[in-house]
């Protein structure tokens, strides 16, 4: 069975590298450090799930999520925000994200969240 594909956005290259290392065994991981054309990038990569720093520069996570959720070609892709600020979890859900993960990452919880959202999106 082919690995599910994750697209991860974060402006911190160290975070991207750690996430790639930690998730590559189970997933095909594609990383981006900035958002230039979120719809185009997502259509090009065709991920099963998107992980995104809520404070991603250029467009901002909330605008990126709004763009993706309002486009019929990408609206079904689950999006999970992550941030060190745990107080914004409610805001993350209200802005259209399907999940929230707090930094520092508990990789067991991250993997459980990803598995659940990918399975739910395929049903």
Tab-separated table of C-alpha atoms in Angstrom:
chain	number	residue	atom	x	y	z
A	1	UNK	CA	0.000	0.000	0.000
A	2	UNK	CA	1.336	3.430	-0.943
A	3	UNK	CA	2.228	5.846	1.812
A	4	UNK	CA	-0.137	8.729	2.451
A	5	UNK	CA	1.321	12.108	1.534
A	6	UNK	CA	1.750	14.989	3.978
A	7	UNK	CA	2.474	18.594	3.027
A	8	UNK	CA	4.039	20.518	5.918
A	9	UNK	CA	4.382	24.308	6.019
A	10	UNK	CA	6.632	26.018	8.576
A	11	UNK	CA	9.102	28.874	8.299
A	12	UNK	CA	11.420	27.189	10.830
A	13	UNK	CA	13.652	24.859	8.826
A	14	UNK	CA	14.644	22.892	11.946
A	15	UNK	CA	10.993	22.052	12.620
A	16	UNK	CA	10.513	20.930	9.024
A	17	UNK	CA	13.573	18.688	9.216
A	18	UNK	CA	12.506	17.096	12.515
A	19	UNK	CA	8.959	16.526	11.254
A	20	UNK	CA	10.278	14.973	8.054
A	21	UNK	CA	12.581	12.631	9.970
A	22	UNK	CA	9.902	11.647	12.486
A	23	UNK	CA	7.121	11.071	9.953
A	24	UNK	CA	8.928	9.702	6.873
A	25	UNK	CA	8.663	6.097	7.969
A	26	UNK	CA	4.859	6.202	7.826
A	27	UNK	CA	4.265	9.014	5.324
A	28	UNK	CA	5.588	10.543	2.128
A	29	UNK	CA	6.545	13.979	3.518
A	30	UNK	CA	6.830	17.155	1.425
A	31	UNK	CA	7.935	20.349	3.188
A	32	UNK	CA	7.643	24.041	2.356
A	33	UNK	CA	9.141	26.952	4.301
A	34	UNK	CA	6.893	29.607	2.776
A	35	UNK	CA	3.580	29.973	1.029
A	36	UNK	CA	3.627	31.654	-2.346
A	37	UNK	CA	0.634	30.075	-4.080
A	38	UNK	CA	-1.110	27.804	-1.603
A	39	UNK	CA	-3.747	26.464	-4.014
A	40	UNK	CA	-1.187	25.817	-6.762
A	41	UNK	CA	1.246	24.158	-4.359
A	42	UNK	CA	-1.422	21.909	-2.881
A	43	UNK	CA	-2.715	20.912	-6.314
A	44	UNK	CA	0.859	20.171	-7.411
A	45	UNK	CA	1.715	18.052	-4.347
A	46	UNK	CA	-1.760	16.469	-3.973
A	47	UNK	CA	-1.392	15.688	-0.254
A	48	UNK	CA	-3.676	13.531	1.861
A	49	UNK	CA	-3.247	15.992	4.744
A	50	UNK	CA	-1.680	19.409	5.332
A	51	UNK	CA	0.174	20.392	8.501
A	52	UNK	CA	0.647	24.143	8.798
A	53	UNK	CA	2.174	26.544	11.293
A	54	UNK	CA	-0.655	28.936	12.077
A	55	UNK	CA	1.783	31.870	11.832
A	56	UNK	CA	3.259	30.937	8.442
A	57	UNK	CA	4.676	34.095	6.801
A	58	UNK	CA	3.513	35.621	3.525
A	59	UNK	CA	-0.165	34.659	3.711
A	60	UNK	CA	-0.855	33.512	7.281
A	61	UNK	CA	-2.374	30.197	8.233
A	62	UNK	CA	-5.905	31.532	8.544
A	63	UNK	CA	-5.911	32.978	5.022
A	64	UNK	CA	-4.297	29.839	3.614
A	65	UNK	CA	-6.920	27.620	5.250
A	66	UNK	CA	-9.746	29.870	4.048
A	67	UNK	CA	-8.409	29.682	0.478
A	68	UNK	CA	-8.093	25.896	0.618
A	69	UNK	CA	-11.491	25.299	2.228
A	70	UNK	CA	-13.229	27.615	-0.263
A	71	UNK	CA	-11.791	25.905	-3.349
A	72	UNK	CA	-13.706	22.783	-4.392
A	73	UNK	CA	-10.474	21.156	-5.600
A	74	UNK	CA	-8.850	21.315	-2.148
A	75	UNK	CA	-11.689	21.661	0.356
A	76	UNK	CA	-11.712	17.971	1.291
A	77	UNK	CA	-8.060	17.858	2.359
A	78	UNK	CA	-7.729	17.826	6.163
A	79	UNK	CA	-5.644	20.680	7.554
A	80	UNK	CA	-3.953	20.622	10.954
A	81	UNK	CA	-2.514	23.764	12.492
A	82	UNK	CA	0.382	23.667	14.879
A	83	UNK	CA	1.712	26.341	17.209
A	84	UNK	CA	3.565	26.814	20.478
A	85	UNK	CA	0.650	28.980	21.647
A	86	UNK	CA	-1.858	26.472	23.021
A	87	UNK	CA	-4.370	29.229	23.773
A	88	UNK	CA	-5.234	29.544	20.079
A	89	UNK	CA	-6.598	26.028	19.631
A	90	UNK	CA	-10.206	27.261	19.597
A	91	UNK	CA	-9.303	29.991	17.097
A	92	UNK	CA	-7.641	27.360	14.900
A	93	UNK	CA	-10.817	25.292	14.753
A	94	UNK	CA	-13.015	28.355	14.207
A	95	UNK	CA	-10.850	29.400	11.257
A	96	UNK	CA	-11.537	26.130	9.450
A	97	UNK	CA	-8.693	23.839	10.479
A	98	UNK	CA	-9.581	20.207	11.108
A	99	UNK	CA	-7.142	19.808	13.970
A	100	UNK	CA	-4.569	21.478	16.194
A	101	UNK	CA	-1.244	20.198	17.526
A	102	UNK	CA	0.788	22.075	20.111
A	103	UNK	CA	4.541	22.546	20.073
A	104	UNK	CA	6.676	20.983	21.386
A	105	UNK	CA	5.358	17.967	19.549
A	106	UNK	CA	4.333	14.740	21.218
A	107	UNK	CA	4.934	12.521	18.195
A	108	UNK	CA	2.589	9.810	19.434
A	109	UNK	CA	-0.271	12.347	19.576
A	110	UNK	CA	0.758	13.814	16.219
A	111	UNK	CA	0.623	10.412	14.535
A	112	UNK	CA	-2.719	9.566	16.164
A	113	UNK	CA	-4.195	12.864	14.952
A	114	UNK	CA	-2.893	12.389	11.407
A	115	UNK	CA	-4.136	8.805	11.182
A	116	UNK	CA	-7.606	9.739	12.465
A	117	UNK	CA	-8.026	12.703	10.114
A	118	UNK	CA	-6.783	10.851	7.039
A	119	UNK	CA	-9.059	7.892	7.764
A	120	UNK	CA	-12.048	10.197	8.352
A	121	UNK	CA	-11.409	12.095	5.112
A	122	UNK	CA	-11.537	8.871	3.110
A	123	UNK	CA	-14.910	7.798	4.517
